[in-house]
Coordinates of C-alpha atoms in Angstrom, one line a residue:
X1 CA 4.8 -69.4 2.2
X2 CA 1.4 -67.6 2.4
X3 CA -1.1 -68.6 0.0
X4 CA -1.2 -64.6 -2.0
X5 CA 2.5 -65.8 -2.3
X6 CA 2.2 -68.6 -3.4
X7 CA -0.4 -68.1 -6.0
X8 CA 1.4 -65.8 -7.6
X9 CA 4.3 -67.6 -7.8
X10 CA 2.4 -70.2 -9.4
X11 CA 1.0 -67.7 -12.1
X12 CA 4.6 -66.2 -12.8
X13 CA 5.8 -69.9 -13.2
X14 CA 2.9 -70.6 -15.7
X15 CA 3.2 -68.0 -17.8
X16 CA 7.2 -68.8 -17.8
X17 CA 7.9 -65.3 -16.8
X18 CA 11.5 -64.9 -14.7
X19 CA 11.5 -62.8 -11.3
X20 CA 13.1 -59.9 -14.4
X21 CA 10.4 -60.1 -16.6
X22 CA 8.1 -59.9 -14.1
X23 CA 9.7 -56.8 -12.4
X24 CA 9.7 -55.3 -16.3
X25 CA 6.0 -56.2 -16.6
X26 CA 4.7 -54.9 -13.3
X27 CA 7.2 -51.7 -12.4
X28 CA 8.2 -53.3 -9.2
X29 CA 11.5 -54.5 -8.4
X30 CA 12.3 -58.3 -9.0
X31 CA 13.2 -58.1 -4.9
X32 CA 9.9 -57.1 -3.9
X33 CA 8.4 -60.1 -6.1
X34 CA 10.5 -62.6 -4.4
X35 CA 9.7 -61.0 -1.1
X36 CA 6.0 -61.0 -2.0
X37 CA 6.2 -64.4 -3.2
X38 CA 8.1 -65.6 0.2
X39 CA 5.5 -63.4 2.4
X40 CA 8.3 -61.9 3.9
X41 CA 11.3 -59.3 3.5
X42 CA 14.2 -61.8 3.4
X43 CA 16.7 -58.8 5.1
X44 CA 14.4 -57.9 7.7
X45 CA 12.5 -61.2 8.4
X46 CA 9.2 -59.1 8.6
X47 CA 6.4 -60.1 7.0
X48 CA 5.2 -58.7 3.8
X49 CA 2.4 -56.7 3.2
X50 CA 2.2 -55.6 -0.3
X51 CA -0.9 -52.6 -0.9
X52 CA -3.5 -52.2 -3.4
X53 CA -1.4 -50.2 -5.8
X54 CA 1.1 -53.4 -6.2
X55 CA -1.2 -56.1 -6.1
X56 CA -3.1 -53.9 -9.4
X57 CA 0.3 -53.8 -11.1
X58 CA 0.7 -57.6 -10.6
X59 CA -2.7 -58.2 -11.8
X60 CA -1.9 -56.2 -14.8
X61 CA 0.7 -57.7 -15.4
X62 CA -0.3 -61.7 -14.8
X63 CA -3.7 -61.1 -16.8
X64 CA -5.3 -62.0 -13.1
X65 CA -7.8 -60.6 -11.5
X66 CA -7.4 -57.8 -9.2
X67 CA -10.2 -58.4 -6.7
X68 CA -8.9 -62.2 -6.3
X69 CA -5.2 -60.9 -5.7
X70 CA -6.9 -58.8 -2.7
X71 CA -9.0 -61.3 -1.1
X72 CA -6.2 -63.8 -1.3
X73 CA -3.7 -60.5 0.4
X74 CA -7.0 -60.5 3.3
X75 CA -7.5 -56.5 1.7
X76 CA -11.0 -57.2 1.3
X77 CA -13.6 -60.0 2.1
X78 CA -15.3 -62.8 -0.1
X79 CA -18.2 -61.3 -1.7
X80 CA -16.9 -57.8 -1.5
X81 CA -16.4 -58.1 -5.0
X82 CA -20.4 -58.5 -5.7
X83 CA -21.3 -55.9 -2.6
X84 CA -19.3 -53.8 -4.4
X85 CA -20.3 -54.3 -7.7
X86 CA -24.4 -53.6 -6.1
X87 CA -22.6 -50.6 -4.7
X88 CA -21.7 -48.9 -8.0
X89 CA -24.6 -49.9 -9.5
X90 CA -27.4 -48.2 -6.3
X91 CA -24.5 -45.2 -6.9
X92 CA -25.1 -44.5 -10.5
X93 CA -28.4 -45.2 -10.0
X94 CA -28.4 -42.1 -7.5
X95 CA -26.4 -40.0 -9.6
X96 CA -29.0 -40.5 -12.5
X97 CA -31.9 -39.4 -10.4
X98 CA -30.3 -36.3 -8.6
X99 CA -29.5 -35.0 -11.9
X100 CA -33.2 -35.6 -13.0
X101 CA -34.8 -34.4 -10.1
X102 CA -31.9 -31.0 -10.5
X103 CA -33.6 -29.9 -13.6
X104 CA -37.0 -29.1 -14.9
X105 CA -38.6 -27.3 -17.8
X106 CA -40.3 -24.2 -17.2
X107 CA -41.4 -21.0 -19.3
X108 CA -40.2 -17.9 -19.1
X109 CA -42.0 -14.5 -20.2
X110 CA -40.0 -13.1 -23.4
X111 CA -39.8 -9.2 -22.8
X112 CA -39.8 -8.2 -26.6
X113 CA -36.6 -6.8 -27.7
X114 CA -33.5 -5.6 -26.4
X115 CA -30.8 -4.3 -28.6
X116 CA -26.9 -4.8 -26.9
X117 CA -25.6 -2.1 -29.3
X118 CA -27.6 0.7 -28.7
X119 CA -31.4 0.0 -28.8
X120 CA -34.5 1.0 -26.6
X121 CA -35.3 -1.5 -24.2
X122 CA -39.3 -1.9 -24.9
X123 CA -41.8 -1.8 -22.2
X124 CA -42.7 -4.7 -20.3
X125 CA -45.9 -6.4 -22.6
X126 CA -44.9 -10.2 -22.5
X127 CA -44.6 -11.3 -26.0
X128 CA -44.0 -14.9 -25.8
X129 CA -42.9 -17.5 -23.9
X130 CA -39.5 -19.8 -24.0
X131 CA -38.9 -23.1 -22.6
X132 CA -36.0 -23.4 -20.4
X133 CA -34.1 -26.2 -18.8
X134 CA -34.0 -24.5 -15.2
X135 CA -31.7 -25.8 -12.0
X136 CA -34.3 -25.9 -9.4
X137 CA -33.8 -22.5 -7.3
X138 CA -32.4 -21.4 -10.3
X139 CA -35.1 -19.8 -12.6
X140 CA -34.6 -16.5 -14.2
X141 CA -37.6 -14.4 -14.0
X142 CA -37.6 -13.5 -17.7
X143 CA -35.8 -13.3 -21.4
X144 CA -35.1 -10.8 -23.9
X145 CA -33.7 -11.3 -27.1
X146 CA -30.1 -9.4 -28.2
X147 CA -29.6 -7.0 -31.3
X148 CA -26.5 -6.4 -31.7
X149 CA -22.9 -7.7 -31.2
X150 CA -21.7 -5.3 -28.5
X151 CA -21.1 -8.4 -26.0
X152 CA -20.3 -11.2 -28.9
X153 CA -16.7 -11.3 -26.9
X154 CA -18.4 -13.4 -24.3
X155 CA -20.2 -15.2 -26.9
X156 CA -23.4 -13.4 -26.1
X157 CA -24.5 -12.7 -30.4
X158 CA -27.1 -11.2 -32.3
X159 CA -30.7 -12.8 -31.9
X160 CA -29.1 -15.1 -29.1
X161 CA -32.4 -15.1 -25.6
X162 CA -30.3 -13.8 -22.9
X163 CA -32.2 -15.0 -19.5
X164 CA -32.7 -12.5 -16.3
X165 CA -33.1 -12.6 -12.7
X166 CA -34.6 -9.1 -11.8
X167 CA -32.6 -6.6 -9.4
X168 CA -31.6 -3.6 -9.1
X169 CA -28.2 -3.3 -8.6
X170 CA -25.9 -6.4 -8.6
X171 CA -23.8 -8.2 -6.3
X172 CA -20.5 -8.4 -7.8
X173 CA -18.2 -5.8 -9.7
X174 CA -18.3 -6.8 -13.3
X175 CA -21.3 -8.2 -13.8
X176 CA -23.3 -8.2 -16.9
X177 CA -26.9 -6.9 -16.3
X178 CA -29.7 -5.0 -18.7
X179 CA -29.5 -1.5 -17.9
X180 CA -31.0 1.5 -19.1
X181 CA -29.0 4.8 -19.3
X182 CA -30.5 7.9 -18.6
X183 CA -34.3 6.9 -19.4
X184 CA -33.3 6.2 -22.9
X185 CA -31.1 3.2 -24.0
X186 CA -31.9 -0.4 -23.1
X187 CA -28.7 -2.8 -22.9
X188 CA -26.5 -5.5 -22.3
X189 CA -23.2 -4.4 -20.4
X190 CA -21.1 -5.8 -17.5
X191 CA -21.4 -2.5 -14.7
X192 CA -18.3 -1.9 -12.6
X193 CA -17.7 0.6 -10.2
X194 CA -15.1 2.1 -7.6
X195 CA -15.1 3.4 -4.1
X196 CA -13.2 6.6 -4.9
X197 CA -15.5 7.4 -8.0
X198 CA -18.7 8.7 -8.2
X199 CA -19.5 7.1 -11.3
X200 CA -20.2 3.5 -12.7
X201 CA -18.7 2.2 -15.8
X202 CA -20.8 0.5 -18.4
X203 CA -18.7 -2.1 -20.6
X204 CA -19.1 -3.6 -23.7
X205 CA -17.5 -6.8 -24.5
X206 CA -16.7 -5.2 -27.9
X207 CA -13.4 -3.5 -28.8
X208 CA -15.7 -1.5 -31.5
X209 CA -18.1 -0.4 -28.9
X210 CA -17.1 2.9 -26.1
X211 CA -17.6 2.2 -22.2
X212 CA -20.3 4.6 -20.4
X213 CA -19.8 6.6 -17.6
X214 CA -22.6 7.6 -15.7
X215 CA -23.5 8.5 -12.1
X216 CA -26.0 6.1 -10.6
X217 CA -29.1 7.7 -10.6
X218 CA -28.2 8.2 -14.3
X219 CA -29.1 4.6 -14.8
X220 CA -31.7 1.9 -14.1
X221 CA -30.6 -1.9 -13.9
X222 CA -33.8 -3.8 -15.4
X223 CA -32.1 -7.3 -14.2
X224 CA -29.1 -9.8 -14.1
X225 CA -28.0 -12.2 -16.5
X226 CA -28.5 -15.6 -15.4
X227 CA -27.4 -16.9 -18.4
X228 CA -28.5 -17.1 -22.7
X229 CA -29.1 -19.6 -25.6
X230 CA -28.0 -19.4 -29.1
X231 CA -30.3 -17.9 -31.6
X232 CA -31.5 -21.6 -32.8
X233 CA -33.5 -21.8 -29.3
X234 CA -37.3 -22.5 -30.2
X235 CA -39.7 -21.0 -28.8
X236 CA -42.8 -22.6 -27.5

């Protein structure tokens, strides 16, 4: 009888559990206990070699420990208990840093007001500057502040900074940029278009608000949303 086996038949013993009780405790069959506790399959005559996922069930189920149930099974090493222990611990050690090092506050210009209803976009005189938790190859190059609720279905509401990377066109259908239509209106609306139409569609997230059609050179895209805070954000 190996010594895994035999350990654990001494456990079951001492805590007066049958070969029953311990197949109810565990999930495993009462067979494969027996077997485990022999170190062999007693139809086959081949030896047994229970895995991880059983020996865990059994240590569950004894109040044992699990690491002791695999160095006695030869799964893992003396000490790997400790190295692994040191492991974890250098790991979330790691994880704690790269998530420190990923982020960084910076300031961004705020580029006075832009209304997502149906204001004027105003000209580009910096009027303050917010503090933003940027991803590193990440940082929008400025802010504006929404009026209006005409994308409050994507939760973007009145007074909330929405933050921009400037372009002038974007790279997927669909999404939402500041745009000016026909040198008048400044505004917050995703921008889809289609291969067979001429035009480009300006869409509110707003059932009360109308699309806009217009031809390209009808419209200017001031920059990309890269993303917005609620209207709570302070300012520096």
């Amino acid at each position: 009888m190996n010594n895994l086996g035999k350990y654990l038949e001494q456990v079951r013993r001492e805590k007066k559990f049958s070969l029953r009780e311990a197949a109810q405790k565990s999930d495993l069959s009462y067979t494969y206990i027996r077997d485990i506790e022999l170190g062999m399959n007693r139809k086959t005559k081949k030896k047994v070699k229970p895995s991880p996922d059983s020996l865990k069930k059994l240590a569950e189920a004894y109040g044992i420990e699990y690491y002791e149930l695999l160095q006695k099974a030869g799964i893992i090493d003396e000490g790997t208990e400790s190295a692994l222990d040191e492991a974890n611990s250098k790991l979330d050690k790691l994880i704690e840093e790269t998530v420190n090092n990923s982020t960084h506050i910076g300031t961004i210009p705020l580029i006075r007001t832009i209304c997502a209803g149906d204001g004027i976009i105003a000209t580009e005189n910096i009027e303050d500057y917010v503090a933003y938790p940027l991803l590193k190859g990440n940082k929008p190059d400025y802010a504006l502040r929404v009026q209006g609720d005409s994308m409050k279905d994507v939760g973007i509401d009145d007074g909330d900074i929405v933050f921009l990377k400037a372009a002038n066109w974007v790279e997927k259908n669909g999404q939402i940029v500041a745009v000016i239509f026909n040198g008048e209106e400044g505004t917050l609306k995703r921008v889809y278009w289609d291969e067979i139409d001429p035009k480009v569609r300006l869409v509110p997230e707003n059932k009360n608000y109308k699309q806009i059609e217009a031809y390209p050179n009808e419209i200017h895209i001031c920059g990309v949303y890269a993303g917005h805070f609620k209207s709570e954000f302070q300012m520096l």
